[in-house]
Short mmCIF file of C-alpha atoms in Angstrom, two decimals:
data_model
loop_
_atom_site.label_atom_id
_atom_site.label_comp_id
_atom_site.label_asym_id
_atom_site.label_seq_id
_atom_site.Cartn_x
_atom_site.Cartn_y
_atom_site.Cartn_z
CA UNK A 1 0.00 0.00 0.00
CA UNK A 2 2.72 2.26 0.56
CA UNK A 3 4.59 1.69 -2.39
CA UNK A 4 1.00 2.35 -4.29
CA UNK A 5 1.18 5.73 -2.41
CA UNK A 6 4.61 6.43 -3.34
CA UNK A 7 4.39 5.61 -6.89
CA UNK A 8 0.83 8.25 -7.32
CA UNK A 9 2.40 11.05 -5.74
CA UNK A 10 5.71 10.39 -7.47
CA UNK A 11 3.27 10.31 -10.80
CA UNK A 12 1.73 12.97 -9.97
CA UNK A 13 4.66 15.11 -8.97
CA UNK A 14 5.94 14.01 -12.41
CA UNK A 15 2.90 15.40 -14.24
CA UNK A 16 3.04 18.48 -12.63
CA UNK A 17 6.52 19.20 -13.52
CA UNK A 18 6.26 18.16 -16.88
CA UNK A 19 3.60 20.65 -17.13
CA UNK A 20 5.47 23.12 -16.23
CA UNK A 21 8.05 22.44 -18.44
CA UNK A 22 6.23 21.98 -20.79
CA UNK A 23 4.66 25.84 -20.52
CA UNK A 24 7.67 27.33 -19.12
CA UNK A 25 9.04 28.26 -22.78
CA UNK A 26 5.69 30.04 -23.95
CA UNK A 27 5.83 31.39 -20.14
CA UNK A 28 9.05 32.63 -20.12
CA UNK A 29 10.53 34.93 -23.68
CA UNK A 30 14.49 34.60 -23.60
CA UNK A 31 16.60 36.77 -25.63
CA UNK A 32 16.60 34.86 -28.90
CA UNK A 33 19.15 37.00 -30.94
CA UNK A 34 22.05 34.73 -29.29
CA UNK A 35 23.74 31.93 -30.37
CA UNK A 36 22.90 28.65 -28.87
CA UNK A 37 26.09 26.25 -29.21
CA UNK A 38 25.58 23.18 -31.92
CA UNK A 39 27.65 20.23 -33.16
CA UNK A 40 27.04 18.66 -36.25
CA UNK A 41 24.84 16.10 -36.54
CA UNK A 42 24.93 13.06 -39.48
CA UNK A 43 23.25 9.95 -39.17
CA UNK A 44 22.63 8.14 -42.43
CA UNK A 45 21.41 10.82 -44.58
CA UNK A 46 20.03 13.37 -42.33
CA UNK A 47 22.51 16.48 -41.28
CA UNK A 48 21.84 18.95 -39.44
CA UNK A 49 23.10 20.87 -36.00
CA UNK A 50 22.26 19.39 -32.35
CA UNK A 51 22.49 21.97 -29.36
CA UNK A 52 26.03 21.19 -28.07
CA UNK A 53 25.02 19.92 -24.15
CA UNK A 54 28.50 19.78 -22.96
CA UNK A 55 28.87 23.75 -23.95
CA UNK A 56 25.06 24.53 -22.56
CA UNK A 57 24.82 25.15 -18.76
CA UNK A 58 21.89 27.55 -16.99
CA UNK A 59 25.02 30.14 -16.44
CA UNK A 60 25.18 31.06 -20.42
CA UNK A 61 21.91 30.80 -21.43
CA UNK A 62 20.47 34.42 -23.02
CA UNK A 63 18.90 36.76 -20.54
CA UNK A 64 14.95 36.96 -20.41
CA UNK A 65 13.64 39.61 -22.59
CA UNK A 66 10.37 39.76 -20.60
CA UNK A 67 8.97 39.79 -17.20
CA UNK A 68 6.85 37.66 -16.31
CA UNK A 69 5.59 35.30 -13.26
CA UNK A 70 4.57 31.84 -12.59
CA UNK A 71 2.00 31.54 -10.51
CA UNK A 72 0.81 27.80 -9.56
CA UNK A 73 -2.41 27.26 -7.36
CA UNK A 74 -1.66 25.62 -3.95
CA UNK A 75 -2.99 22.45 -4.33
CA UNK A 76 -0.27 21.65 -6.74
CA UNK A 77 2.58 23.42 -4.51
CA UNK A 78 1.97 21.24 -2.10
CA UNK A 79 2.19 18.13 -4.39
CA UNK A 80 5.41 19.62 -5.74
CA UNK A 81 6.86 19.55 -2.11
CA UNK A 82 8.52 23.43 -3.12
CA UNK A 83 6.76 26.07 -3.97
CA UNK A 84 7.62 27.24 -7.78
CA UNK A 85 5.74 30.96 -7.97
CA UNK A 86 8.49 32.97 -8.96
CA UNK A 87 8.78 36.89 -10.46
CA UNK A 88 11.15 38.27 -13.07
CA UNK A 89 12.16 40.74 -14.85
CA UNK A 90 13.48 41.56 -18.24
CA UNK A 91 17.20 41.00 -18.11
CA UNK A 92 16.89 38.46 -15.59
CA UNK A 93 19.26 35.52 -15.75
CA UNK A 94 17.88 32.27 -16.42
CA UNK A 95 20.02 30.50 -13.97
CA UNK A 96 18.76 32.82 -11.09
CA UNK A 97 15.12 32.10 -12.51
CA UNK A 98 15.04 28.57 -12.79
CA UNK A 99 14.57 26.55 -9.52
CA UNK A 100 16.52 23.51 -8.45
CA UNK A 101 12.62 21.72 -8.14
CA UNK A 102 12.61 22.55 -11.29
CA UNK A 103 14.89 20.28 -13.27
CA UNK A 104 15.39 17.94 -10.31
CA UNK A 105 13.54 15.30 -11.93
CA UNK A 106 14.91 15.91 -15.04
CA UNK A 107 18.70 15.24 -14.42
CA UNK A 108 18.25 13.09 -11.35
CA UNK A 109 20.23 15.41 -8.99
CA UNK A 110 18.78 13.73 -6.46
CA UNK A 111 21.48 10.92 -6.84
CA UNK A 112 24.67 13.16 -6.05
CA UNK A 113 25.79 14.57 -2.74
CA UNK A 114 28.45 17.11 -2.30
CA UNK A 115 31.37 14.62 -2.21
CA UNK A 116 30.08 13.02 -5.89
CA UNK A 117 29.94 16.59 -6.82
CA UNK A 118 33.35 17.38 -6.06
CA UNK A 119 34.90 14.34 -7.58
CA UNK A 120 32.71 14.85 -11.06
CA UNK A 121 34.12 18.46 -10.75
CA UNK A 122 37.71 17.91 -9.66
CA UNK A 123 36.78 20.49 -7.14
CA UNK A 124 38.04 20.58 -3.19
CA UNK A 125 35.30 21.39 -1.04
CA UNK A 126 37.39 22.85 1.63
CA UNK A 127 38.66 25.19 -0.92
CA UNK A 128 34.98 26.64 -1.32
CA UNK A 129 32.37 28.47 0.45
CA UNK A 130 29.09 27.69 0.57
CA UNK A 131 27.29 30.51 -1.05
CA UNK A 132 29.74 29.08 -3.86
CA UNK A 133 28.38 25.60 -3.73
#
């Protein structure tokens, strides 16, 4: 019974964030006059460009254009666990839009802890502080 518990909310939470997702591009107008980094892509006899992911981080991504808001009705913040309403403004950076609950689904963050972190970074962690984390 638990498990069956688990699984809805974790289906639900899923849903949820997918939606938003899924409406945060309409939702949120980036700067689109910059260049988004590509390799080249060939696979039998299609070719074309593929948005470079190793060269893509939340740091370098264009600056909104717009302000704009999220707002997301209660019910649903409290199946998220975090609460996602968020402001900005035009000029805004995407990385200090975008919320950790955000993507945590989507690149399994969950998984890592600081020391994983560190290694996958070749970072010390007593040479940091933790508003640098």
């Amino acid at each position: 019974m638990r498990k069956i518990k688990k699984l809805k909310s974790s289906i639900k939470r899923l849903f949820i964030i997918t939606l938003i997702l899924t409406l945060l591009p309409s939702l949120l107008p980036i700067e689109t006059s910059a260049q988004v980094k590509t390799i080249d892509y060939r696979r039998e006899n299609l070719i074309g460009k593929l948005p470079n992911w190793n060269e893509i981080n939340f740091g370098n991504l264009p600056a909104f254009v717009e302000g704009g808001e999220i707002k997301i009705p209660l019910q649903y913040v409290q199946m998220l666990g975090y609460n996602p309403n968020r402001v900005w403004k035009s000029g805004d950076r995407v990385a200090d839009v975008v919320m950790l609950g955000d993507v945590s689904s989507a690149f399994g963050l969950e998984r890592f802890n600081l020391n994983s972190l560190s290694q996958l970074t070749n970072t010390s962690l007593s040479s940091l502080r933790l508003k640098d984390v």
